[in-house]
Amino acid sequence: MKSALVALLIFMWMPLILFKPQIGVLVWSWVSHMVPHSYTYGFAQTFPFLVLVGGLTAAGMVVSREPKNFPPHPILISIIIYTSWTIVTWLLGYEMSVGEEKISQFMKMIAFAMVSVIVMQSPLRLKAFLYVMVGSLLFIAVKGGLFTLLTGGGNRVQGAGGMMGDNNQLAMAMSMLFPLALYLVRHPPHKLFKWPATVAAVLVPLAAIGTQSRGGFVALAAVLFMILLKSKRKFIFIAVGVPLAFGAVSFMPDSWKERMQTTENATDDGSFLGRVSMWKFATNVAAKHPIEGGGYNVFYVRYLGPEFMPAGFRMRAPHSIYFEVLGEHGYVGLFLFLTMLFSGWFAGGSTARRFRKYKETEWIGDLAGAIQLSLVGYAVGGLTVNIAAFDLFYHLLIMIVLCRVVGDRLVEKGVTPLERTTIVSTDGNAKWKPPSSGRPQPAERIIGQAGFNN
């Protein structure tokens, strides 16, 4: 019954995708983030829904007469260059067959991210893209948070399937989701969703803590710290957040506390030492192949163990996005990956500052700022989790690009400043005008206070 229900929910949208490719993007986002077929036990569990949705969406783009613009944003350029380089390293790597599955999944994800940029360039579509992605992840967060509460944290919240196949990846997704959940509290789709969104946002960190992932716990702590730094109400945040944090930690069982305490004595932890051995493996591979690395999934080419592994350790997952990229794609790949990450961080901040100034685009500025905080969780948590090909990371980068495109179009139509500004009339005479009076002025006629000047 579950398989039939999931299949019905997906297949019912298929005819519309051919004529409205934006629906295909939303269905793809729902299936890839919520992974509904992973909760079934029948044919739906292995059915290639994403392949079918992707094919229909591509056909829909051909049929659609809408203008198709590809914005030349630095984020997109960095993604394309990095992706192209990984193809080169795969072709030059040790075993192409070992990395076939990973590169196939990565290329499909990148291709659909690019389709999303072309198709979702309107305020309504951007909001729909956000709501489907965040709603899908909140479904998992609510399940995990309630499970943590009901079990007292004694049982581990496991992976949700897809790119969140284990507890570490799930914890990373929850840490990256938290700023977006808070954004949804401030900008809900409707006022009736505000309180449900608030409850869901509270359950997100509980789901992350319930995974018992040390990397996820560090990522969540980094996100909370950055939220504190950027908050205008730091005292309230500390007064409310600190007691809740201590209450949540004291609520967890001794087994969870003991596991988290191993981060303080990492040098005595066998799991951590195993990760260090794989980081050494990655640097050894990069030392021999500094330009191109060893190719996709070089960490699973077993005959390389005697040559590159430290003595006494067995080969395993790299457990770090940075060493994962270094071992697979060399120092060039690592540089391109970091460029992509920093481009997302910088663009998120600049987009937030640009659009928070106006009433019509404030929601876009807040969204870009929330995504920037999510990238902090990815960058910090990625120190100990191998998710360099994590689809959520790339979808967030794409969303920053969409924020800039949609925001610029709204500004061109005319915006209303949120602060008192000097409005320059057509005759050159300056006069003061409150933001609530008069019709919205074109952006090029607004000379603001500090930070408003072009």
Short mmCIF file of C-alpha atoms in Angstrom, two decimals:
data_model
loop_
_atom_site.label_atom_id
_atom_site.label_comp_id
_atom_site.label_asym_id
_atom_site.label_seq_id
_atom_site.Cartn_x
_atom_site.Cartn_y
_atom_site.Cartn_z
CA MET A 1 0.00 0.00 0.00
CA LYS A 2 2.83 2.40 0.80
CA SER A 3 4.47 1.73 -2.57
CA ALA A 4 1.19 2.29 -4.39
CA LEU A 5 0.53 5.52 -2.50
CA VAL A 6 4.01 6.96 -3.14
CA ALA A 7 3.85 5.96 -6.80
CA LEU A 8 0.42 7.56 -7.15
CA LEU A 9 1.59 10.80 -5.53
CA ILE A 10 4.47 11.02 -8.00
CA PHE A 11 2.79 9.74 -11.15
CA MET A 12 -0.20 12.08 -10.77
CA TRP A 13 2.08 15.03 -11.58
CA MET A 14 3.69 13.46 -14.64
CA PRO A 15 1.28 14.83 -17.31
CA LEU A 16 1.62 18.38 -15.94
CA ILE A 17 5.43 18.26 -15.93
CA LEU A 18 5.47 18.10 -19.73
CA PHE A 19 3.76 21.49 -19.92
CA LYS A 20 4.98 23.06 -16.67
CA PRO A 21 8.62 22.05 -16.01
CA GLN A 22 8.58 24.00 -12.73
CA ILE A 23 6.37 21.23 -11.34
CA GLY A 24 9.06 18.74 -12.31
CA VAL A 25 11.61 20.73 -10.31
CA LEU A 26 9.35 20.65 -7.26
CA VAL A 27 8.65 16.92 -7.56
CA TRP A 28 12.37 16.26 -7.97
CA SER A 29 13.11 18.34 -4.88
CA TRP A 30 10.48 16.49 -2.85
CA VAL A 31 11.68 13.03 -3.87
CA SER A 32 15.39 13.80 -3.46
CA HIS A 33 15.09 15.49 -0.04
CA MET A 34 12.26 13.65 1.68
CA VAL A 35 13.03 10.33 -0.09
CA PRO A 36 9.43 9.09 0.36
CA HIS A 37 10.09 5.79 -1.42
CA SER A 38 12.60 4.84 1.29
CA TYR A 39 9.65 4.35 3.67
CA THR A 40 8.14 1.67 1.44
CA TYR A 41 8.93 -2.04 1.03
CA GLY A 42 7.52 -2.74 -2.43
CA PHE A 43 8.46 -1.82 -5.99
CA ALA A 44 8.55 1.90 -5.18
CA GLN A 45 11.67 1.47 -3.05
CA THR A 46 13.86 0.83 -6.10
CA PHE A 47 11.82 2.44 -8.86
CA PRO A 48 13.86 5.19 -10.68
CA PHE A 49 11.43 8.03 -9.99
CA LEU A 50 14.07 10.74 -10.30
CA VAL A 51 15.18 9.53 -13.73
CA LEU A 52 11.60 9.63 -14.98
CA VAL A 53 10.92 13.05 -13.44
CA GLY A 54 14.17 14.41 -14.83
CA GLY A 55 13.42 13.18 -18.34
CA LEU A 56 9.92 14.65 -18.34
CA THR A 57 11.19 17.96 -16.96
CA ALA A 58 13.82 18.18 -19.71
CA ALA A 59 11.13 17.48 -22.29
CA GLY A 60 8.93 20.10 -20.65
CA MET A 61 11.68 22.70 -21.00
CA VAL A 62 11.84 21.98 -24.72
CA VAL A 63 8.07 22.26 -25.10
CA SER A 64 7.74 25.37 -22.93
CA ARG A 65 7.88 28.72 -24.72
CA GLU A 66 9.05 30.62 -21.67
CA PRO A 67 12.34 32.51 -22.04
CA LYS A 68 15.23 30.46 -20.71
CA ASN A 69 17.90 32.61 -19.13
CA PHE A 70 21.06 31.27 -17.49
CA PRO A 71 22.40 33.97 -15.14
CA PRO A 72 26.20 34.40 -15.26
CA HIS A 73 26.54 34.30 -11.48
CA PRO A 74 29.95 33.54 -9.87
CA ILE A 75 28.41 30.63 -7.96
CA LEU A 76 27.25 28.96 -11.16
CA ILE A 77 30.60 29.54 -12.83
CA SER A 78 32.44 27.97 -9.87
CA ILE A 79 30.05 24.97 -9.85
CA ILE A 80 30.54 24.38 -13.58
CA ILE A 81 34.33 24.61 -13.36
CA TYR A 82 34.49 22.30 -10.33
CA THR A 83 32.13 19.78 -11.93
CA SER A 84 34.12 19.79 -15.17
CA TRP A 85 37.32 19.20 -13.24
CA THR A 86 35.86 16.20 -11.41
CA ILE A 87 35.05 14.63 -14.78
CA VAL A 88 38.70 15.02 -15.76
CA THR A 89 39.92 13.48 -12.50
CA TRP A 90 37.50 10.57 -12.91
CA LEU A 91 38.86 9.86 -16.38
CA LEU A 92 42.45 10.04 -15.09
CA GLY A 93 41.77 8.20 -11.82
CA TYR A 94 42.87 4.75 -10.71
CA GLU A 95 39.59 2.89 -11.26
CA MET A 96 36.81 4.53 -13.30
CA SER A 97 34.42 1.67 -12.52
CA VAL A 98 34.69 2.26 -8.76
CA GLY A 99 33.55 5.87 -9.13
CA GLU A 100 30.85 5.32 -11.78
CA GLU A 101 27.92 5.34 -9.36
CA LYS A 102 29.11 8.43 -7.50
CA ILE A 103 29.83 10.51 -10.58
CA SER A 104 26.51 9.44 -12.12
CA GLN A 105 24.56 10.62 -9.07
CA PHE A 106 26.59 13.82 -8.83
CA MET A 107 26.12 14.74 -12.49
CA LYS A 108 22.37 14.14 -12.34
CA MET A 109 22.14 16.32 -9.25
CA ILE A 110 24.19 19.13 -10.84
CA ALA A 111 22.21 18.94 -14.07
CA PHE A 112 18.94 19.29 -12.25
CA ALA A 113 20.31 22.13 -10.13
CA MET A 114 21.08 23.99 -13.34
CA VAL A 115 17.59 23.25 -14.64
CA SER A 116 16.21 24.73 -11.41
CA VAL A 117 18.13 27.97 -11.98
CA ILE A 118 16.66 28.33 -15.46
CA VAL A 119 13.08 27.40 -14.56
CA MET A 120 12.45 28.89 -11.09
CA GLN A 121 13.17 32.57 -11.78
CA SER A 122 10.07 34.17 -10.26
CA PRO A 123 9.07 35.06 -6.69
CA LEU A 124 6.30 32.45 -6.56
CA ARG A 125 8.49 29.69 -7.96
CA LEU A 126 11.37 30.56 -5.65
CA LYS A 127 9.03 30.37 -2.66
CA ALA A 128 7.61 27.06 -3.88
CA PHE A 129 11.14 25.68 -4.33
CA LEU A 130 11.99 26.74 -0.78
CA TYR A 131 8.79 25.44 0.81
CA VAL A 132 9.04 22.02 -0.84
CA MET A 133 12.70 21.58 0.12
CA VAL A 134 12.33 22.83 3.70
CA GLY A 135 8.99 21.06 4.17
CA SER A 136 10.48 17.76 3.03
CA LEU A 137 13.37 18.07 5.47
CA LEU A 138 11.08 19.25 8.28
CA PHE A 139 9.07 16.04 7.88
CA ILE A 140 12.23 14.11 8.71
CA ALA A 141 13.15 16.57 11.48
CA VAL A 142 9.76 16.28 13.18
CA LYS A 143 9.94 12.48 13.08
CA GLY A 144 13.48 12.50 14.47
CA GLY A 145 12.78 15.15 17.11
CA LEU A 146 9.68 13.38 18.40
CA PHE A 147 11.55 10.08 18.41
CA THR A 148 14.29 11.66 20.53
CA LEU A 149 11.71 13.02 22.98
CA LEU A 150 9.73 9.78 23.23
CA THR A 151 12.80 7.59 23.73
CA GLY A 152 14.58 10.04 26.02
CA GLY A 153 17.48 10.13 23.57
CA GLY A 154 18.32 6.54 24.40
CA ASN A 155 17.95 5.32 20.82
CA ARG A 156 19.74 6.80 17.84
CA VAL A 157 17.92 8.63 15.06
CA GLN A 158 19.08 6.81 11.94
CA GLY A 159 19.52 8.03 8.38
CA ALA A 160 16.55 8.86 6.20
CA GLY A 161 17.79 7.36 2.94
CA GLY A 162 19.24 8.92 -0.20
CA MET A 163 21.97 11.44 0.55
CA MET A 164 21.09 11.16 4.25
CA GLY A 165 21.80 7.45 4.40
CA ASP A 166 23.49 7.40 7.81
CA ASN A 167 23.16 9.31 11.05
CA ASN A 168 26.12 11.60 10.35
CA GLN A 169 24.69 12.82 7.05
CA LEU A 170 21.25 13.22 8.63
CA ALA A 171 22.74 15.29 11.46
CA MET A 172 24.46 17.53 8.92
CA ALA A 173 21.18 18.03 7.05
CA MET A 174 19.40 18.96 10.29
CA SER A 175 22.14 21.42 11.26
CA MET A 176 21.92 23.06 7.83
CA LEU A 177 18.11 23.05 8.04
CA PHE A 178 17.87 24.92 11.35
CA PRO A 179 18.46 28.48 9.99
CA LEU A 180 15.92 27.79 7.23
CA ALA A 181 13.41 26.53 9.80
CA LEU A 182 13.84 29.78 11.73
CA TYR A 183 13.37 31.70 8.48
CA LEU A 184 10.08 29.86 7.93
CA VAL A 185 8.93 30.98 11.38
CA ARG A 186 9.53 34.60 10.40
CA HIS A 187 8.21 34.26 6.83
CA PRO A 188 5.60 31.47 6.88
CA PRO A 189 3.57 30.72 3.73
CA HIS A 190 0.49 31.81 5.72
CA LYS A 191 -0.02 33.14 9.23
CA LEU A 192 -1.72 29.86 10.19
CA PHE A 193 1.61 28.07 9.63
CA LYS A 194 3.57 30.24 12.07
CA TRP A 195 3.01 28.14 15.20
CA PRO A 196 3.42 24.77 13.46
CA ALA A 197 6.62 26.14 11.94
CA THR A 198 7.80 27.20 15.39
CA VAL A 199 7.21 23.74 16.84
CA ALA A 200 8.97 22.13 13.88
CA ALA A 201 11.94 24.50 14.27
CA VAL A 202 12.32 23.45 17.92
CA LEU A 203 12.36 19.79 16.89
CA VAL A 204 15.13 20.29 14.30
CA PRO A 205 18.04 20.54 16.80
CA LEU A 206 16.53 17.69 18.81
CA ALA A 207 16.62 15.53 15.70
CA ALA A 208 20.26 16.53 15.12
CA ILE A 209 21.18 15.72 18.73
CA GLY A 210 19.27 12.45 18.56
CA THR A 211 21.48 11.16 15.75
CA GLN A 212 24.34 11.01 18.29
CA SER A 213 26.64 12.31 15.56
CA ARG A 214 29.61 14.18 16.95
CA GLY A 215 30.22 15.97 13.66
CA GLY A 216 26.58 16.98 13.50
CA PHE A 217 26.72 18.25 17.09
CA VAL A 218 29.72 20.44 16.27
CA ALA A 219 27.99 21.71 13.12
CA LEU A 220 24.86 22.60 15.10
CA ALA A 221 26.96 24.40 17.71
CA ALA A 222 28.67 26.41 14.96
CA VAL A 223 25.32 27.38 13.44
CA LEU A 224 23.96 28.47 16.83
CA PHE A 225 27.09 30.52 17.51
CA MET A 226 26.79 32.30 14.15
CA ILE A 227 23.09 32.97 14.77
CA LEU A 228 24.09 34.57 18.09
CA LEU A 229 26.74 36.73 16.42
CA LYS A 230 24.33 37.97 13.75
CA SER A 231 21.35 38.39 16.05
CA LYS A 232 20.25 41.92 17.00
CA ARG A 233 18.77 40.56 20.23
CA LYS A 234 21.77 38.74 21.65
CA PHE A 235 20.66 39.05 25.27
CA ILE A 236 17.25 37.51 24.57
CA PHE A 237 18.88 34.77 22.50
CA ILE A 238 21.28 33.92 25.34
CA ALA A 239 18.57 34.18 28.02
CA VAL A 240 16.30 31.77 26.15
CA GLY A 241 18.76 29.61 24.24
CA VAL A 242 21.26 28.75 26.97
CA PRO A 243 18.68 27.27 29.42
CA LEU A 244 17.08 25.32 26.57
CA ALA A 245 20.47 24.00 25.47
CA PHE A 246 21.43 22.91 28.99
CA GLY A 247 17.99 21.38 29.43
CA ALA A 248 18.31 19.42 26.20
CA VAL A 249 21.79 18.14 27.10
CA SER A 250 20.74 17.15 30.63
CA PHE A 251 17.72 15.38 29.16
CA MET A 252 19.94 13.10 27.05
CA PRO A 253 21.08 9.76 28.54
CA ASP A 254 24.58 9.03 29.81
CA SER A 255 25.40 7.04 26.65
CA TRP A 256 24.90 10.17 24.54
CA LYS A 257 26.99 12.33 26.91
CA GLU A 258 29.79 9.79 26.90
CA ARG A 259 29.80 9.72 23.11
CA MET A 260 29.94 13.52 22.87
CA GLN A 261 32.73 13.64 25.46
CA THR A 262 34.95 11.57 23.18
CA THR A 263 35.51 14.76 21.16
CA GLU A 264 37.57 16.02 24.10
CA ASN A 265 39.81 12.95 24.06
CA ALA A 266 39.99 12.40 20.33
CA THR A 267 43.52 11.04 20.38
CA ASP A 268 42.34 8.08 22.46
CA ASP A 269 39.27 7.37 20.33
CA GLY A 270 39.68 4.50 17.86
CA SER A 271 37.02 5.89 15.53
CA PHE A 272 38.77 9.25 15.35
CA LEU A 273 42.17 7.64 14.77
CA GLY A 274 40.62 5.64 11.94
CA ARG A 275 39.47 8.88 10.36
CA VAL A 276 42.92 10.40 10.75
CA SER A 277 44.36 7.39 8.95
CA MET A 278 42.05 8.06 5.98
CA TRP A 279 43.03 11.73 6.00
CA LYS A 280 46.63 10.55 5.79
CA PHE A 281 45.61 8.26 2.92
CA ALA A 282 44.13 11.26 1.09
CA THR A 283 47.25 13.38 1.57
CA ASN A 284 49.46 10.49 0.41
CA VAL A 285 47.39 10.09 -2.77
CA ALA A 286 47.54 13.86 -3.34
CA ALA A 287 51.29 13.87 -2.75
CA LYS A 288 51.73 11.40 -5.62
CA HIS A 289 49.05 12.98 -7.82
CA PRO A 290 48.87 16.63 -6.66
CA ILE A 291 47.05 17.89 -9.76
CA GLU A 292 44.34 15.33 -10.48
CA GLY A 293 44.16 13.18 -7.34
CA GLY A 294 42.98 9.58 -7.51
CA GLY A 295 39.50 10.00 -9.00
CA TYR A 296 36.02 9.42 -7.62
CA ASN A 297 35.85 6.92 -4.73
CA VAL A 298 39.61 6.38 -4.65
CA PHE A 299 39.13 5.52 -0.97
CA TYR A 300 37.51 2.24 -2.01
CA VAL A 301 40.21 1.06 -4.43
CA ARG A 302 41.45 -1.74 -2.21
CA TYR A 303 44.80 -2.41 -3.86
CA LEU A 304 45.93 1.12 -2.97
CA GLY A 305 45.85 0.32 0.75
CA PRO A 306 49.40 -1.06 1.05
CA GLU A 307 50.81 1.94 -0.84
CA PHE A 308 49.01 4.84 0.81
CA MET A 309 47.45 3.65 4.10
CA PRO A 310 49.30 4.05 7.43
CA ALA A 311 50.29 0.71 8.91
CA GLY A 312 47.75 -0.96 11.16
CA PHE A 313 44.63 0.70 9.75
CA ARG A 314 42.03 -0.49 7.26
CA MET A 315 40.48 1.54 4.46
CA ARG A 316 37.16 3.22 5.12
CA ALA A 317 35.19 6.36 4.25
CA PRO A 318 37.24 9.61 4.29
CA HIS A 319 34.97 11.34 6.89
CA SER A 320 35.79 14.86 5.73
CA ILE A 321 34.63 16.86 2.73
CA TYR A 322 38.04 18.49 2.45
CA PHE A 323 40.10 15.29 2.48
CA GLU A 324 37.45 13.62 0.33
CA VAL A 325 37.94 16.26 -2.36
CA LEU A 326 41.72 16.30 -1.89
CA GLY A 327 42.07 12.54 -2.34
CA GLU A 328 39.65 12.31 -5.26
CA HIS A 329 40.43 15.51 -7.19
CA GLY A 330 43.82 16.71 -6.00
CA TYR A 331 44.87 20.14 -4.81
CA VAL A 332 43.34 21.74 -7.89
CA GLY A 333 39.99 20.17 -7.05
CA LEU A 334 40.29 21.25 -3.42
CA PHE A 335 40.99 24.82 -4.49
CA LEU A 336 37.98 24.83 -6.81
CA PHE A 337 35.77 23.31 -4.11
CA LEU A 338 36.81 25.94 -1.56
CA THR A 339 36.25 28.64 -4.17
CA MET A 340 32.72 27.35 -4.66
CA LEU A 341 32.11 27.29 -0.91
CA PHE A 342 33.48 30.80 -0.35
CA SER A 343 31.53 32.11 -3.36
CA GLY A 344 28.34 30.83 -1.74
CA TRP A 345 29.24 32.40 1.62
CA PHE A 346 30.14 35.79 0.13
CA ALA A 347 27.16 35.87 -2.26
CA GLY A 348 24.78 34.92 0.55
CA GLY A 349 25.98 37.84 2.68
CA SER A 350 26.02 40.39 -0.14
CA THR A 351 22.57 39.31 -1.36
CA ALA A 352 21.18 39.59 2.16
CA ARG A 353 22.55 43.12 2.58
CA ARG A 354 21.30 44.19 -0.83
CA PHE A 355 17.67 43.14 -0.45
CA ARG A 356 16.95 43.54 3.26
CA LYS A 357 16.68 47.29 2.70
CA TYR A 358 13.37 47.15 0.87
CA LYS A 359 9.89 46.07 1.88
CA GLU A 360 9.23 44.03 -1.26
CA THR A 361 12.53 42.12 -1.10
CA GLU A 362 13.11 41.80 2.64
CA TRP A 363 12.05 38.13 2.52
CA ILE A 364 14.72 37.49 -0.12
CA GLY A 365 17.42 39.15 1.97
CA ASP A 366 16.43 37.13 5.03
CA LEU A 367 16.44 33.94 2.96
CA ALA A 368 19.95 34.61 1.64
CA GLY A 369 21.13 35.32 5.19
CA ALA A 370 19.61 32.05 6.44
CA ILE A 371 21.33 30.10 3.65
CA GLN A 372 24.63 31.72 4.57
CA LEU A 373 24.24 30.33 8.10
CA SER A 374 23.40 26.91 6.66
CA LEU A 375 26.69 27.00 4.75
CA VAL A 376 28.47 27.53 8.07
CA GLY A 377 27.02 24.25 9.31
CA TYR A 378 28.15 22.52 6.13
CA ALA A 379 31.68 23.94 6.28
CA VAL A 380 32.22 23.13 9.97
CA GLY A 381 30.43 19.78 10.10
CA GLY A 382 32.12 18.77 6.89
CA LEU A 383 35.41 18.58 8.78
CA THR A 384 34.41 15.08 9.94
CA VAL A 385 31.69 13.99 7.47
CA ASN A 386 32.26 13.00 3.84
CA ILE A 387 29.45 14.85 2.04
CA ALA A 388 31.30 16.72 -0.71
CA ALA A 389 28.54 15.64 -3.14
CA PHE A 390 25.68 16.48 -0.74
CA ASP A 391 22.70 17.59 -2.83
CA LEU A 392 21.39 19.96 -0.14
CA PHE A 393 24.62 22.00 -0.31
CA TYR A 394 24.36 22.53 -4.05
CA HIS A 395 20.64 23.27 -3.92
CA LEU A 396 21.31 25.98 -1.34
CA LEU A 397 23.95 27.50 -3.61
CA ILE A 398 21.43 27.49 -6.45
CA MET A 399 18.88 29.17 -4.21
CA ILE A 400 21.30 32.04 -3.51
CA VAL A 401 21.55 32.60 -7.26
CA LEU A 402 17.76 32.58 -7.57
CA CYS A 403 17.52 35.09 -4.71
CA ARG A 404 19.77 37.47 -6.61
CA VAL A 405 17.94 37.05 -9.91
CA VAL A 406 14.44 37.38 -8.43
CA GLY A 407 15.48 40.22 -6.14
CA ASP A 408 17.03 42.25 -8.96
CA ARG A 409 13.85 41.92 -11.00
CA LEU A 410 11.72 43.11 -8.10
CA VAL A 411 14.03 46.07 -7.52
CA GLU A 412 13.78 47.04 -11.18
CA LYS A 413 9.99 47.21 -10.85
CA GLY A 414 10.23 49.60 -7.90
CA VAL A 415 10.76 49.12 -4.20
CA THR A 416 9.86 50.80 -0.92
CA PRO A 417 12.75 51.41 1.51
CA LEU A 418 12.28 50.12 5.05
CA GLU A 419 14.12 53.16 6.45
CA ARG A 420 13.76 56.90 5.92
CA THR A 421 15.66 57.78 2.78
CA THR A 422 16.31 60.80 0.63
CA ILE A 423 14.27 60.64 -2.54
CA VAL A 424 15.63 62.57 -5.49
CA SER A 425 12.90 63.96 -7.71
CA THR A 426 13.20 64.34 -11.45
CA ASP A 427 13.99 68.05 -11.12
CA GLY A 428 16.97 67.30 -8.91
CA ASN A 429 15.50 68.72 -5.69
CA ALA A 430 15.90 66.45 -2.71
CA LYS A 431 13.07 66.02 -0.26
CA TRP A 432 12.41 63.76 2.74
CA LYS A 433 9.69 61.17 2.33
CA PRO A 434 8.67 58.45 4.84
CA PRO A 435 8.85 54.90 3.50
CA SER A 436 5.12 54.31 3.93
CA SER A 437 4.01 57.28 1.82
CA GLY A 438 3.80 57.52 -1.91
CA ARG A 439 4.18 54.79 -4.49
CA PRO A 440 7.34 52.65 -4.60
CA GLN A 441 10.27 54.40 -6.22
CA PRO A 442 12.61 52.84 -8.80
CA ALA A 443 15.83 51.66 -7.19
CA GLU A 444 18.00 53.95 -9.28
CA ARG A 445 16.22 57.01 -7.84
CA ILE A 446 16.79 56.04 -4.23
CA ILE A 447 19.83 57.57 -2.61
CA GLY A 448 19.84 56.08 0.85
CA GLN A 449 21.70 56.65 4.01
CA ALA A 450 24.89 54.76 4.76
CA GLY A 451 25.04 51.59 2.70
CA PHE A 452 22.42 52.69 0.14
CA ASN A 453 24.72 54.46 -2.28
CA ASN A 454 25.69 52.64 -5.48
#
